[in-house]
PDB file of C-alpha atoms in Angstrom:
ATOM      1  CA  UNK A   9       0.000   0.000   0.000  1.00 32.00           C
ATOM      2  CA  UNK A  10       1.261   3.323  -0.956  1.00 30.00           C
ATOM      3  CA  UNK A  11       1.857   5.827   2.495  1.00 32.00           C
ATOM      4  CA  UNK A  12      -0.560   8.318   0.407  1.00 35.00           C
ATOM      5  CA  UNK A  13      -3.342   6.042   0.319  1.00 34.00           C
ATOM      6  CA  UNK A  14      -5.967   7.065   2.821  1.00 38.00           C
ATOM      7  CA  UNK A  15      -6.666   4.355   5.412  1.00 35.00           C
ATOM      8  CA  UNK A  16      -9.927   3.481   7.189  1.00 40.00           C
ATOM      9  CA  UNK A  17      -9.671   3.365  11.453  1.00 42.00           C
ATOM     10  CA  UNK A  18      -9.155  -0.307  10.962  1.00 42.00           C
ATOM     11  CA  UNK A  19      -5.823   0.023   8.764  1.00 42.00           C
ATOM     12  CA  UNK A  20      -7.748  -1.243   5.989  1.00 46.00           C
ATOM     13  CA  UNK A  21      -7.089   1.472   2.442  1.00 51.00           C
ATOM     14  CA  UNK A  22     -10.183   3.198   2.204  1.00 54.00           C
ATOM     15  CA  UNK A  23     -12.301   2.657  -1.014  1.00 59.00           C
ATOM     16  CA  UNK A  24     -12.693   5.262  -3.749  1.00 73.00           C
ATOM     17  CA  UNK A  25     -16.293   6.826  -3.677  1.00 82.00           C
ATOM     18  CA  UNK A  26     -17.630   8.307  -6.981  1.00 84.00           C
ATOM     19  CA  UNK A  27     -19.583  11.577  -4.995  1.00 91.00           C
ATOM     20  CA  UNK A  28     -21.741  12.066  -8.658  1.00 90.00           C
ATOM     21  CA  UNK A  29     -24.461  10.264  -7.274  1.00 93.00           C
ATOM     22  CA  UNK A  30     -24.108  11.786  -3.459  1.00 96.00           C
ATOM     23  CA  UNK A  31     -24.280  15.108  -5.132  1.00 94.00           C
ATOM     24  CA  UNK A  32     -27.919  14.428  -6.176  1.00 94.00           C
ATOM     25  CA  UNK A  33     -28.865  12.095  -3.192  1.00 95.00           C
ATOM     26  CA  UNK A  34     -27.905  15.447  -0.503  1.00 97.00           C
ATOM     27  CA  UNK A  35     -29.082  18.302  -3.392  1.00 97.00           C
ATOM     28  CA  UNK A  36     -32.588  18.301  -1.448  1.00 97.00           C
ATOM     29  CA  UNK A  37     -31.156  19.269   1.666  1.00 98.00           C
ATOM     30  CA  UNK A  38     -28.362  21.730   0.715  1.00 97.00           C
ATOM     31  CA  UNK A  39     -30.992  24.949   1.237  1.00 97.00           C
ATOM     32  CA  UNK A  40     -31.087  23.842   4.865  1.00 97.00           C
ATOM     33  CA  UNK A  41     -27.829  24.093   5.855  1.00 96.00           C
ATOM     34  CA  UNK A  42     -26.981  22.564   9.083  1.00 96.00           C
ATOM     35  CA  UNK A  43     -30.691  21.803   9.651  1.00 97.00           C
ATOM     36  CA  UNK A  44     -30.119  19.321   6.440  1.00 97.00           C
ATOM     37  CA  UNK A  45     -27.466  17.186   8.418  1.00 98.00           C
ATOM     38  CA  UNK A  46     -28.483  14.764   9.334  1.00 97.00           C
ATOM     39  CA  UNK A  47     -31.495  13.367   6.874  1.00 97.00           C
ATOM     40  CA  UNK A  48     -28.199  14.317   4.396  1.00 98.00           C
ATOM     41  CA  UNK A  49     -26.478  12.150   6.462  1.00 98.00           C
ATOM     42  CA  UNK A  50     -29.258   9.314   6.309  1.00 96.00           C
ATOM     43  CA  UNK A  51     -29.402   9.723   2.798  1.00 96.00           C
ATOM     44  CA  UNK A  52     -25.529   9.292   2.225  1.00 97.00           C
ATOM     45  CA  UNK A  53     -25.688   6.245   4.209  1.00 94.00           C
ATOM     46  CA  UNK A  54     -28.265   4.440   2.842  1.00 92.00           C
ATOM     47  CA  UNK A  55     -26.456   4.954  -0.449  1.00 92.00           C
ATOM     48  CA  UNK A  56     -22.990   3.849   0.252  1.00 92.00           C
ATOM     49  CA  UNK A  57     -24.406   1.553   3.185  1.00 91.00           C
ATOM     50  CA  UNK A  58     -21.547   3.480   5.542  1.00 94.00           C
ATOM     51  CA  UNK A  59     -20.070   7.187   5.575  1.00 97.00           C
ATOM     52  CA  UNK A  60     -16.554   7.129   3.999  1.00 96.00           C
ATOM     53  CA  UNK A  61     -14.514  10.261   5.099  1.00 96.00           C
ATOM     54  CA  UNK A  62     -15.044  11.587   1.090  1.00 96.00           C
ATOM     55  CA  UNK A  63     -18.688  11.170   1.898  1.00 97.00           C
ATOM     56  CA  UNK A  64     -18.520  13.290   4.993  1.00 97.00           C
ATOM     57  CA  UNK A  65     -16.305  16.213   3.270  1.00 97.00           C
ATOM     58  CA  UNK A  66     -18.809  16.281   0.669  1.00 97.00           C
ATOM     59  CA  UNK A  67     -21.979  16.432   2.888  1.00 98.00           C
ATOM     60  CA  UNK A  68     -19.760  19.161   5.541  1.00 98.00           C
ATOM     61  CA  UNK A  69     -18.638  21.492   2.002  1.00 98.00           C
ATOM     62  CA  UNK A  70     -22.892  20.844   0.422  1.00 98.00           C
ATOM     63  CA  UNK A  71     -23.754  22.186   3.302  1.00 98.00           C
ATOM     64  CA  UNK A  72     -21.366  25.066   4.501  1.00 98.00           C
ATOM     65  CA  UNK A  73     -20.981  23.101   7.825  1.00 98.00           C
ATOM     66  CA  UNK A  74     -17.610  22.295   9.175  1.00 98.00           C
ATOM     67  CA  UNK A  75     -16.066  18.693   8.533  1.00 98.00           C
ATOM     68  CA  UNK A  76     -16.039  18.368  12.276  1.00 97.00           C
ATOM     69  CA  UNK A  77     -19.495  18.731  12.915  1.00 97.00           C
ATOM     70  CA  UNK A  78     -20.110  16.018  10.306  1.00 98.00           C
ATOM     71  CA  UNK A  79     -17.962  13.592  12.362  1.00 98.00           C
ATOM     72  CA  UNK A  80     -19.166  14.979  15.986  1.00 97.00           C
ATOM     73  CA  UNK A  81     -23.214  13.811  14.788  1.00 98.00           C
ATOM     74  CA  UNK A  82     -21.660  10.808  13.264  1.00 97.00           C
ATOM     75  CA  UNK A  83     -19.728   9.944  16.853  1.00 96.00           C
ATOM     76  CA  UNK A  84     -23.097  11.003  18.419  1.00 96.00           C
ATOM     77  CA  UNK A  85     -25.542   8.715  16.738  1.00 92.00           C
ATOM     78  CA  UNK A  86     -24.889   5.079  16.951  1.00 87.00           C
ATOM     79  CA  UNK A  87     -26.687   4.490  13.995  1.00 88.00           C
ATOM     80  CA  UNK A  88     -24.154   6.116  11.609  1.00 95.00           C
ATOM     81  CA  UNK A  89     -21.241   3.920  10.571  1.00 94.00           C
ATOM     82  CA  UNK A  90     -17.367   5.713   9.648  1.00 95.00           C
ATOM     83  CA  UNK A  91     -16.752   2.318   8.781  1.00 93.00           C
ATOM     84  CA  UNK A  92     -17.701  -0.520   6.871  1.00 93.00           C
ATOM     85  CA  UNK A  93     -20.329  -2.361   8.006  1.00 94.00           C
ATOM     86  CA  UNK A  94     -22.289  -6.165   7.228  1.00 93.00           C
ATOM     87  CA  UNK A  95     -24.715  -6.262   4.724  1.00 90.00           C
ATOM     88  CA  UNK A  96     -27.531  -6.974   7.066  1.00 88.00           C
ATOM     89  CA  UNK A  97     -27.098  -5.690  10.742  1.00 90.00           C
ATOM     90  CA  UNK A  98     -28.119  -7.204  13.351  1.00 90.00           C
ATOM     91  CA  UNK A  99     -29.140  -4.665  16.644  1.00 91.00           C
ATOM     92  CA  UNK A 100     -29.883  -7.083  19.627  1.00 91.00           C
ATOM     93  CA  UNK A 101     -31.298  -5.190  22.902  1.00 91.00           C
ATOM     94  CA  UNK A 102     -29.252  -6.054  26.218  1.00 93.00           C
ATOM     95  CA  UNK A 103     -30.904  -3.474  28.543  1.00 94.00           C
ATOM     96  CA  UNK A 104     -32.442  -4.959  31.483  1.00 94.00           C
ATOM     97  CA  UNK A 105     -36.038  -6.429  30.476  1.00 92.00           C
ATOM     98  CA  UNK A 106     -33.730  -8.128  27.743  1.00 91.00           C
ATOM     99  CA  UNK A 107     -31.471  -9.006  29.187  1.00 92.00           C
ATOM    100  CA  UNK A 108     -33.953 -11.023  31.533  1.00 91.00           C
ATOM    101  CA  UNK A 109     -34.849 -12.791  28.898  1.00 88.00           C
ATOM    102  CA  UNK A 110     -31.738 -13.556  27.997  1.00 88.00           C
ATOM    103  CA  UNK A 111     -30.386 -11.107  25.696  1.00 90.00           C
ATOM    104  CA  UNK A 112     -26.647 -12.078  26.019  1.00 91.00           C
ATOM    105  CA  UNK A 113     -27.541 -16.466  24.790  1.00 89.00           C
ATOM    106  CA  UNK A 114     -29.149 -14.805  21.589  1.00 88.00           C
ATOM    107  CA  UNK A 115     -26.359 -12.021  21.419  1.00 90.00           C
ATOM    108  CA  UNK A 116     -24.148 -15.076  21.314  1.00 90.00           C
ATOM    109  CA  UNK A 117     -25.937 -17.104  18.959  1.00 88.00           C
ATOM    110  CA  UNK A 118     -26.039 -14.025  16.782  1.00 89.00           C
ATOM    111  CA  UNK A 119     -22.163 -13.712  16.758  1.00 92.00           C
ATOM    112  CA  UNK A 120     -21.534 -17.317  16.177  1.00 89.00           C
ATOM    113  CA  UNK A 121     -24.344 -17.414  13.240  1.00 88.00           C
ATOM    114  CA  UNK A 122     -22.565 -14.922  11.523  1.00 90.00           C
ATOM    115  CA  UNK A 123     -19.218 -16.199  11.774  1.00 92.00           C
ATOM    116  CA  UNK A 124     -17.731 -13.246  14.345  1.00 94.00           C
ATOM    117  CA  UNK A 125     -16.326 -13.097  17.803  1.00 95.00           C
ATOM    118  CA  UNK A 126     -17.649 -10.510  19.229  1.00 95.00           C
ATOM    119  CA  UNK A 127     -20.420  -8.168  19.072  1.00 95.00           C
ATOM    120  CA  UNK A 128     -19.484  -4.890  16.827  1.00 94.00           C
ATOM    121  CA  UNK A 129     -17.378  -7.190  14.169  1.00 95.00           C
ATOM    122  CA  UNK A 130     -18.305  -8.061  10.920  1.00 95.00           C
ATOM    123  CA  UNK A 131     -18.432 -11.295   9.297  1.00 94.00           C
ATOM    124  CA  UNK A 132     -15.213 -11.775   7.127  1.00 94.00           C
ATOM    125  CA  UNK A 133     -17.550 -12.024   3.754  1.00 94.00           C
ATOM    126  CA  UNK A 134     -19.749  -8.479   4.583  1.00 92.00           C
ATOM    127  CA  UNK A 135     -22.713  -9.887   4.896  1.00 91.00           C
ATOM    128  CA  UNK A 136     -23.305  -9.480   8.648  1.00 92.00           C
ATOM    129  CA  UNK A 137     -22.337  -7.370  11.631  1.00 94.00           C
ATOM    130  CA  UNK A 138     -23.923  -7.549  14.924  1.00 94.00           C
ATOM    131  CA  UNK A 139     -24.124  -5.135  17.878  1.00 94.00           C
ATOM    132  CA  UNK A 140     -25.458  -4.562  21.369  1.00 94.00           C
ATOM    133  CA  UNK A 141     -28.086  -1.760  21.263  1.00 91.00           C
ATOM    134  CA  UNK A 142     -30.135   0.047  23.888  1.00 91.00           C
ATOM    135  CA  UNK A 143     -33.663  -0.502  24.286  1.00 91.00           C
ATOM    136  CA  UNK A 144     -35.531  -0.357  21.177  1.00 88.00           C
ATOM    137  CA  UNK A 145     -38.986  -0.316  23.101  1.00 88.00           C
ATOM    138  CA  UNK A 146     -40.343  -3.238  22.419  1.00 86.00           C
ATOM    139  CA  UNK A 147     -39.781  -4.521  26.268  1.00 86.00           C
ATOM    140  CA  UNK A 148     -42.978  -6.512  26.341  1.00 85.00           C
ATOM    141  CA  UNK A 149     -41.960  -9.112  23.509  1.00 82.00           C
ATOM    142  CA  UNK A 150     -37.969  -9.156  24.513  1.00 77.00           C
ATOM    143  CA  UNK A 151     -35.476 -10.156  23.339  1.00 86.00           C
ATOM    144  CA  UNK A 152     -35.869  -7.402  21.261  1.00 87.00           C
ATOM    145  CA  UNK A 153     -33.767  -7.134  17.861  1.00 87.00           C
ATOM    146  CA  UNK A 154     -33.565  -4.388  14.961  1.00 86.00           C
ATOM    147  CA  UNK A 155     -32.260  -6.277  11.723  1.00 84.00           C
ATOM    148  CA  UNK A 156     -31.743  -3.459   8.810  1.00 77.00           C
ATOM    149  CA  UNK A 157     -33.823  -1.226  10.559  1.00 66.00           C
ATOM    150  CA  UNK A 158     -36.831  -3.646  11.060  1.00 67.00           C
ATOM    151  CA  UNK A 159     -38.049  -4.418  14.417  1.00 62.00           C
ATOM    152  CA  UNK A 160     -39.116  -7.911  15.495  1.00 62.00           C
ATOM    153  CA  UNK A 161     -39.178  -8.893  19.583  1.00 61.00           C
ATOM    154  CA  UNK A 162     -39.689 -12.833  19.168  1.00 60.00           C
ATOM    155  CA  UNK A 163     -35.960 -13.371  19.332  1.00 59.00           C
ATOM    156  CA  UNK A 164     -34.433 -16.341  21.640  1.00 52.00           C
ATOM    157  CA  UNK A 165     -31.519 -18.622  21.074  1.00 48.00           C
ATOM    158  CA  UNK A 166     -33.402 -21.899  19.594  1.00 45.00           C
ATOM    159  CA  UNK A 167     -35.332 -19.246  17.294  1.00 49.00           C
ATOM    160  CA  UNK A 168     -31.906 -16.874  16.157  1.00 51.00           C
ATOM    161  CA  UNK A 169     -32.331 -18.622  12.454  1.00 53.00           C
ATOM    162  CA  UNK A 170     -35.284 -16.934  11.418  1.00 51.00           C
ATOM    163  CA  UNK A 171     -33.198 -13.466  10.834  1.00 51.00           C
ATOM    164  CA  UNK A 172     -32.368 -14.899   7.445  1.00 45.00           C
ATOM    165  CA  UNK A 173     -36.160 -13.893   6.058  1.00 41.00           C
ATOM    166  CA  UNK A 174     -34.452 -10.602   6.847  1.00 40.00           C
ATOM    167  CA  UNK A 175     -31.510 -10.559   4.887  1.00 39.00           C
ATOM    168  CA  UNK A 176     -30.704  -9.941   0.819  1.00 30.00           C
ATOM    169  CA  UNK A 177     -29.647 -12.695  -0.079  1.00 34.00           C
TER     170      UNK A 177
END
């Protein structure tokens, strides 16, 4: 790898981002200025499926905001991803009425479905990662889960394999 070639947090080279198609994804929300940040932001992700630091320069100079406000929202909301991320993700809620339920044998199942370690990795062929998340209100049918931003609280560890009617492939 060349020393000019930007690298990711992870060490990996970053991948080149054409920004045509950003351009017209953010246009909408350039009148708004800083009030367009984050649906820009949204938008930008659900294109690229993550926010590459190109991305964020673009959406910061669209929008006459400064580059580190674009990163400070990005830090802020857990839902935005510097990095790249699985395919499908897979948000499993460990707060307490989870957690009861046992949030942490389906966190695990999750993790070993997918072929990772640890919650937060990603499985080595991009289709999944998982994560812990905070309650995603749904404490009455725990173990709650958000897979690609659809809710579902059935989950348990002899029931994990259903989240493939989820995924894209």
């Amino acid at each position: 790898m060349k020393p000019s070639t930007p690298l990711c947090s992870h060490g990996g080279a970053m991948p080149a981002v054409d920004l045509a198609e950003l351009r017209s994804v953010i246009d909408p929300f350039v009148p708004l200025g800083r009030s367009g940040l984050l649906p820009a932001l949204h938008a930008a992700q659900s294109l690229y499926g993550w926010l590459p630091e190109a991305v964020c320069a673009e959406v910061a100079r669209a929008l006459n905001v400064p580059l580190a406000d674009v990163h400070g929202v990005i830090e802020f909301y857990s839902m935005f991803y510097p990095e790249p991320v699985g395919q499908t993700i897979v948000r499993l809620c460990t707060d307490p009425a989870c957690s009861l339920r046992g949030a942490e044998a389906v966190l695990d199942a999750a993790c070993r479905k997918a072929g990772i370690s640890a919650p937060g990795e990603t499985s080595a062929d991009g289709a999944y990662t998982v994560e812990r998340s905070p309650c995603l209100g749904m404490c009455n049918t725990g173990v709650a889960a958000n897979v690609t931003y659809r809710r579902d609280g059935r989950y348990h560890n002899r029931s994990f394999g259903h989240v493939r009617a989820y995924t894209l492939d």
